[in-house]
Short mmCIF file of C-alpha atoms (C1' of nucleotides) in Angstrom, two decimals:
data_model
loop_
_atom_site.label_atom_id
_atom_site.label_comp_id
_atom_site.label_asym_id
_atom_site.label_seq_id
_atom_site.Cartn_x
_atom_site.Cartn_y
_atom_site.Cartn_z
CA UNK A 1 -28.15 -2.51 18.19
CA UNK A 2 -24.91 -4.09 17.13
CA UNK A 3 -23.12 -1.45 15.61
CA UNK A 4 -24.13 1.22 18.44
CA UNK A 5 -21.95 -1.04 20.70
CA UNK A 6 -19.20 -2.21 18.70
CA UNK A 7 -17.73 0.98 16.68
CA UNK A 8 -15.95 1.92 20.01
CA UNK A 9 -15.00 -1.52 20.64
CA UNK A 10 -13.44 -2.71 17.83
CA UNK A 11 -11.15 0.67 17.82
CA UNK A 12 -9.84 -0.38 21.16
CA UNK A 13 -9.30 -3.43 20.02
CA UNK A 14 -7.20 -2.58 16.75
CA UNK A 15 -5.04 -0.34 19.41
CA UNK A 16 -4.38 -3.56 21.11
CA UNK A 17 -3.84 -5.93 18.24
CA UNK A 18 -4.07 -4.10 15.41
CA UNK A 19 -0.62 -3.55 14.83
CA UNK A 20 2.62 -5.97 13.63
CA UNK A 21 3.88 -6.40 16.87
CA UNK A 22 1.71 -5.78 20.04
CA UNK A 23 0.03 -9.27 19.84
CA UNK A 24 3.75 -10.95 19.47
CA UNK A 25 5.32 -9.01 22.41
CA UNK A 26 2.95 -10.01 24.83
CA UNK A 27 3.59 -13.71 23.74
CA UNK A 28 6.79 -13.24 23.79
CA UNK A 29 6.57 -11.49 27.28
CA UNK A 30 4.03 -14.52 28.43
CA UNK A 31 7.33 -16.66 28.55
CA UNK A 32 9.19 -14.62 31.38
CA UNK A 33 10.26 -11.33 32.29
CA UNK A 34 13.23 -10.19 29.83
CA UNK A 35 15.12 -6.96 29.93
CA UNK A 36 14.93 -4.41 26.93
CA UNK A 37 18.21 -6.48 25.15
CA UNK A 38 17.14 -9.76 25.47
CA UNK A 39 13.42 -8.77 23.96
CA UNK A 40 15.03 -6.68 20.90
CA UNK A 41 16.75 -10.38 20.07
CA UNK A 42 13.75 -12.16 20.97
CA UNK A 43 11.44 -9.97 18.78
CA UNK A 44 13.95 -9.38 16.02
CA UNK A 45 14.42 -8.04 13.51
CA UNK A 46 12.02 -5.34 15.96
CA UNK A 47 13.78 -1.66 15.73
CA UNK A 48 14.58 -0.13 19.05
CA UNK A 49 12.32 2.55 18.13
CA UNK A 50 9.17 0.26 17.61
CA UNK A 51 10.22 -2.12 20.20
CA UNK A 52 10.23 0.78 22.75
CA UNK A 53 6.71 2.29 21.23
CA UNK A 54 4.98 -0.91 21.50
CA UNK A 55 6.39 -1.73 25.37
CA UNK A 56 5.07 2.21 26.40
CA UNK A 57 1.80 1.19 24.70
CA UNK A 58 1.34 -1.77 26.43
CA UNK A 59 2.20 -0.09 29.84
CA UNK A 60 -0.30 2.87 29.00
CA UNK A 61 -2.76 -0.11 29.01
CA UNK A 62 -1.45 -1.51 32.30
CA UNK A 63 -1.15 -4.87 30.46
CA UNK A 64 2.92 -4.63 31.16
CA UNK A 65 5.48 -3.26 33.94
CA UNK A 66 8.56 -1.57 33.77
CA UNK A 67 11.13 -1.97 36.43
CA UNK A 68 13.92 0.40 36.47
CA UNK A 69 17.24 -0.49 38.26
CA UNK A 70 19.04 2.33 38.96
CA UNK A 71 22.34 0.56 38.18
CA UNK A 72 25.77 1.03 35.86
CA UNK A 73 24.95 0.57 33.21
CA UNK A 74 21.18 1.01 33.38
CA UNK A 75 19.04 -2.38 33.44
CA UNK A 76 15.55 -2.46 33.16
CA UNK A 77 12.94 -5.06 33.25
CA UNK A 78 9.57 -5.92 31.29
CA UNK A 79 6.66 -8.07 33.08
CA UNK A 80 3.01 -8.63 31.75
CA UNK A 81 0.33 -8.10 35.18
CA UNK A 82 -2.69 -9.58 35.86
CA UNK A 83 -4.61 -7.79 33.34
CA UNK A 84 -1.77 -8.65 30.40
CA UNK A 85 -1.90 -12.08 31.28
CA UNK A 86 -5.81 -11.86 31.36
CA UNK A 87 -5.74 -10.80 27.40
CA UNK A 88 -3.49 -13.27 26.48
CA UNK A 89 -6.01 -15.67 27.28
CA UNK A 90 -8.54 -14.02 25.06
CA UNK A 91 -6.42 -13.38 22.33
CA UNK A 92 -5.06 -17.05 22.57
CA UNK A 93 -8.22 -18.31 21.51
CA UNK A 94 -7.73 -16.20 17.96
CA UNK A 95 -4.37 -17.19 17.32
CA UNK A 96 -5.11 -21.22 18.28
CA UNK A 97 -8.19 -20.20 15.63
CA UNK A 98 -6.10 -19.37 12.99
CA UNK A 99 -3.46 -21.85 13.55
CA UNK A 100 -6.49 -24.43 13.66
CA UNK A 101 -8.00 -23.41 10.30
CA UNK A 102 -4.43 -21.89 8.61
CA UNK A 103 -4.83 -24.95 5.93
CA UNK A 104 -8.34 -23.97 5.32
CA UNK A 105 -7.55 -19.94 4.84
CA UNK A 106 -4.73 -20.63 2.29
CA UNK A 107 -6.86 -23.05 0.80
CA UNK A 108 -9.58 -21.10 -0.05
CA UNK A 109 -7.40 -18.10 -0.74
CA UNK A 110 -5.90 -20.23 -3.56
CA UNK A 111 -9.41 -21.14 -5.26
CA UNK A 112 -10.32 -17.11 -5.06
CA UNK A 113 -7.16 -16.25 -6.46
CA UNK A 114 -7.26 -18.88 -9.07
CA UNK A 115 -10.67 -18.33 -9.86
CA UNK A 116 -9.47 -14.54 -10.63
CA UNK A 117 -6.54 -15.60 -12.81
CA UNK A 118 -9.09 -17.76 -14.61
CA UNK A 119 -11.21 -14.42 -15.14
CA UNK A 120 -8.29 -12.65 -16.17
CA UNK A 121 -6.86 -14.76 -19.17
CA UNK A 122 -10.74 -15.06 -20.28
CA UNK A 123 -10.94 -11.68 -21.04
CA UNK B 1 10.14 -22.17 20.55
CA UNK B 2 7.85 -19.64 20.67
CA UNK B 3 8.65 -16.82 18.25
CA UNK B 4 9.21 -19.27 15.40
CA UNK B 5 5.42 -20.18 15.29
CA UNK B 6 3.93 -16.99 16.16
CA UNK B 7 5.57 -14.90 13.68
CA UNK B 8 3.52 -16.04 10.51
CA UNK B 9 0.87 -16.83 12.74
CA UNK B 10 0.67 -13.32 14.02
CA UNK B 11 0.93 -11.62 10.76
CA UNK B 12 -1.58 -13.83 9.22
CA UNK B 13 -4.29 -12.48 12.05
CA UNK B 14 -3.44 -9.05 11.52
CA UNK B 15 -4.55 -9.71 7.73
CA UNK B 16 -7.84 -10.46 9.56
CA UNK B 17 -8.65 -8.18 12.20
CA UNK B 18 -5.34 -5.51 12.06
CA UNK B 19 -7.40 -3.21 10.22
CA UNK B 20 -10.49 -0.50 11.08
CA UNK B 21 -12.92 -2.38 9.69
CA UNK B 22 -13.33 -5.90 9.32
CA UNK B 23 -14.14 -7.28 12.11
CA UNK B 24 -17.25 -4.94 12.60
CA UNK B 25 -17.65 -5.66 9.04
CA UNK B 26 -18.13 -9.47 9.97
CA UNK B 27 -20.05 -8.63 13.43
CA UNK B 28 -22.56 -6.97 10.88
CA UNK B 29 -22.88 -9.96 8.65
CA UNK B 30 -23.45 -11.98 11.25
CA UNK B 31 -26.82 -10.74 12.14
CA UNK B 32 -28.01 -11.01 8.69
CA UNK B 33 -27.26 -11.48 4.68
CA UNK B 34 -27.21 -8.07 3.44
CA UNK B 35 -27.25 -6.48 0.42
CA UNK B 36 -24.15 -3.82 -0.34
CA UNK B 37 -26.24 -0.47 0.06
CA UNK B 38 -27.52 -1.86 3.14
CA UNK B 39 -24.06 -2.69 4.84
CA UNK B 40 -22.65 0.52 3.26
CA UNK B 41 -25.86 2.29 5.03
CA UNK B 42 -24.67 -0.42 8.69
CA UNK B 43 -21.63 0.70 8.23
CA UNK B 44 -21.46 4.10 8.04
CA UNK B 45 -18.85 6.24 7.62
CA UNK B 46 -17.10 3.54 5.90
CA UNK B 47 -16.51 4.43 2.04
CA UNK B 48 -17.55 2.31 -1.07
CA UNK B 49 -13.80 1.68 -1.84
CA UNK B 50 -13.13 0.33 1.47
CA UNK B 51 -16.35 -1.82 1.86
CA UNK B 52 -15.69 -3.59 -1.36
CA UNK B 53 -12.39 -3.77 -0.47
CA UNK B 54 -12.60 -5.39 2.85
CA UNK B 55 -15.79 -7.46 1.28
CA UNK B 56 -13.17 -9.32 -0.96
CA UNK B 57 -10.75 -9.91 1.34
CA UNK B 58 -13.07 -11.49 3.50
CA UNK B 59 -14.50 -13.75 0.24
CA UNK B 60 -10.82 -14.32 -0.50
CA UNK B 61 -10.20 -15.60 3.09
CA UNK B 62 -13.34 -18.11 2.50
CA UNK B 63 -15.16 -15.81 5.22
CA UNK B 64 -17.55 -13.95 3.02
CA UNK B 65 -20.03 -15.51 0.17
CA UNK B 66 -21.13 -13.36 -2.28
CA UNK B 67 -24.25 -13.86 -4.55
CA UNK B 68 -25.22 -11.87 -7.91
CA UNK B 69 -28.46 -11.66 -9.20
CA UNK B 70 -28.16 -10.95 -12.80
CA UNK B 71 -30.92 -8.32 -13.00
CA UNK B 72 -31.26 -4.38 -13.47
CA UNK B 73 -30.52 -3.11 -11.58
CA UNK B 74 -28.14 -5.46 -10.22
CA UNK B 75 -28.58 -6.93 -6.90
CA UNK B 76 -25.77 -8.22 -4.67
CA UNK B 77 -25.92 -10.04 -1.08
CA UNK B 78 -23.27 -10.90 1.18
CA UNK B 79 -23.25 -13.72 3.66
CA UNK B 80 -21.24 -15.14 6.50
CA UNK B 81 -19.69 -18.84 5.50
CA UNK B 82 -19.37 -21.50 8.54
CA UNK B 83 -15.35 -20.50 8.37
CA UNK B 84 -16.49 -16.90 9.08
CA UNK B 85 -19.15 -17.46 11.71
CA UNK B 86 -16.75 -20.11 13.31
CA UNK B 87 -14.24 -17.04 13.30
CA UNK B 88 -16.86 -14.59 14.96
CA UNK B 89 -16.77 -17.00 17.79
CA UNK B 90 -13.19 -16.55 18.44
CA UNK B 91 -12.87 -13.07 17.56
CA UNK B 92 -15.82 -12.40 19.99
CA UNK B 93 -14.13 -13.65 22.62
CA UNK B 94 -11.90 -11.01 22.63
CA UNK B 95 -14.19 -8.40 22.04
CA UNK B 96 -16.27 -9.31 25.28
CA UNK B 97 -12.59 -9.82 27.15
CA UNK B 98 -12.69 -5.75 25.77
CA UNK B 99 -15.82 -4.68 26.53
CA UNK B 100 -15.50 -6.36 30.39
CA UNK B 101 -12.14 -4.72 30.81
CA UNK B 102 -12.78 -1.44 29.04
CA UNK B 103 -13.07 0.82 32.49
CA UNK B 104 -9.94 -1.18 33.82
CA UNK B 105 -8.00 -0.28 30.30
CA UNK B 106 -9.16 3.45 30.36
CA UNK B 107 -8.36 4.05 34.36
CA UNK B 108 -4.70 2.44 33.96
CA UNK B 109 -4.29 5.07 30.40
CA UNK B 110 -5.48 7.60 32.82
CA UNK B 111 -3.28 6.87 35.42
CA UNK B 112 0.03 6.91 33.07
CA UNK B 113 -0.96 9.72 31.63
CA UNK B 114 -1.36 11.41 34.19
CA UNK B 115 2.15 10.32 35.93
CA UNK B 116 3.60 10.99 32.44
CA UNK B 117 2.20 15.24 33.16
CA UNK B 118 3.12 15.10 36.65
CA UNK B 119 6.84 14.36 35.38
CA UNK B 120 6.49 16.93 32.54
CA UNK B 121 6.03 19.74 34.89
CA UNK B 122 8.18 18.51 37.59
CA UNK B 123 10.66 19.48 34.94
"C1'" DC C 1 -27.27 -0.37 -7.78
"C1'" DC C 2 -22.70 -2.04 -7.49
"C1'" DG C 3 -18.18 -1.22 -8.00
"C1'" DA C 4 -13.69 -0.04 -10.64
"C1'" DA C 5 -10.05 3.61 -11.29
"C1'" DT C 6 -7.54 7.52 -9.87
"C1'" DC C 7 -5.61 10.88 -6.90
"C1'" DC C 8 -4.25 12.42 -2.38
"C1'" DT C 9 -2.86 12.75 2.55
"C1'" DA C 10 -1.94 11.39 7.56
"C1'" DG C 11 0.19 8.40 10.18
"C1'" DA C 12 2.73 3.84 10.65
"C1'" DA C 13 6.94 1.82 10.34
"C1'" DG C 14 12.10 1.48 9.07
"C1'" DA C 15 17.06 3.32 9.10
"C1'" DT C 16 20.47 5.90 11.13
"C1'" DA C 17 22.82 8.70 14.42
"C1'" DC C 18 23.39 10.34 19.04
"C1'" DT C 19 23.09 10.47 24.62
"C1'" DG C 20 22.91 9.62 30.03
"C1'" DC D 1 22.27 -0.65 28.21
"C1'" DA D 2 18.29 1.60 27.18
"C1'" DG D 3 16.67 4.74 25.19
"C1'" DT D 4 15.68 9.74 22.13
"C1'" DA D 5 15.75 12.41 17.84
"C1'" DT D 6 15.42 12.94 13.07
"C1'" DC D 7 14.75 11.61 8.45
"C1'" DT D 8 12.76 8.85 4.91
"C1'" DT D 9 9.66 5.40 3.07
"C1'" DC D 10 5.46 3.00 2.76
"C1'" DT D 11 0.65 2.07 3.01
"C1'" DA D 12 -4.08 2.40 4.80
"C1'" DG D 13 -7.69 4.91 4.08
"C1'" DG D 14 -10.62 8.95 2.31
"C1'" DA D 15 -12.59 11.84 -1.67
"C1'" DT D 16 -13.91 11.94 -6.14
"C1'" DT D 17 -15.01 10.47 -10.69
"C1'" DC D 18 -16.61 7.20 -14.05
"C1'" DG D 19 -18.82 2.75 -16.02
"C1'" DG D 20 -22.02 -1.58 -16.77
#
DNA sequence: CCGAATCCTAGAAGATACTG
DNA sequence: CAGTATCTTCTAGGATTCGG
């Protein structure tokens, strides 16, 4: 039975893209390896706050490393691994979805919400 | 350059799947056109509000068709368009990336946590 | 039966200030 | 430089009530 399987799954999933940022970090980590500076301007306008959330998340899921120099001042490094890499594939194929049918969604979002306006000044 | 496509792009899919329920809500269409008691009874615990809610998002985003009879009592079924089965085969693919990585996600959360408790009392 | 309207709360996200 | 701590704001989502 479908929803016997999928409750659980679907939660797991919003923890890994259901958020503003996750999905957008690990593209933006897909490029290269960038320290914690270079990512805050890469992802801005990303708080340090959320920006160091989101990177802890995605290393609690083993989908990024963290490499600490122990260096004046401190440096420290971000990577996606095997398995980060690995959902970026999947997750790829949602995002080239969207940006294939992006013309279609605001499309038909336009008819609904014209169709409601319509409704409106009827009344 | 990456993060100048990605941003909207991003945001746009978390309109469609950065939420608790509707992308089991469209995993349930897709077996079947269903009336509203029966989803609500599919989808349980989900709350009236938030199945009609989520119900006209999706027929705002062109995913969802939704078809009144005009009788008493009133009788309303919901169906998957082409645009939303065509997005179940995207989404799914991330959802089976999930489900075939779900022991490798829960042993690397184990593992940080546990390093995370091992430096907690080291201290 | 289907759903709109209202009220309410927990947690997400932002802003700001401070530290090794 | 790379965070932590604290405070405030915002919104998703739940509970409840009412209507056609």
């Amino acid at each position: 039975m479908l929803q016997d399987v999928y409750p659980k799954l679907t939660l797991e999933i919003m923890d890994l893209v259901g958020n503003k940022w996750t999905l957008l970090l690990v593209y933006q980590l897909a490029e290269r390896t960038q320290r914690f500076s270079e990512l805050r301007r890469n992802m801005a306008p990303i708080s340090q706050k959320m920006l160091t959330q989101k990177l802890r998340e995605l290393e609690r899921y083993g989908m990024v490393d963290r490499f600490v120099w122990p260096s004046t001042p401190p440096k420290v490094e971000y990577a996606l691994t095997d398995l980060g890499r690995s959902f970026l594939g999947a997750a790829s194929v949602i995002c080239d979805w969207t940006r294939g049918n992006v013309e279609e969604l605001a499309a038909a979002r336009a008819s609904f919400d014209a169709a409601a306006q319509e409704a409106l000044s009827a009344a």
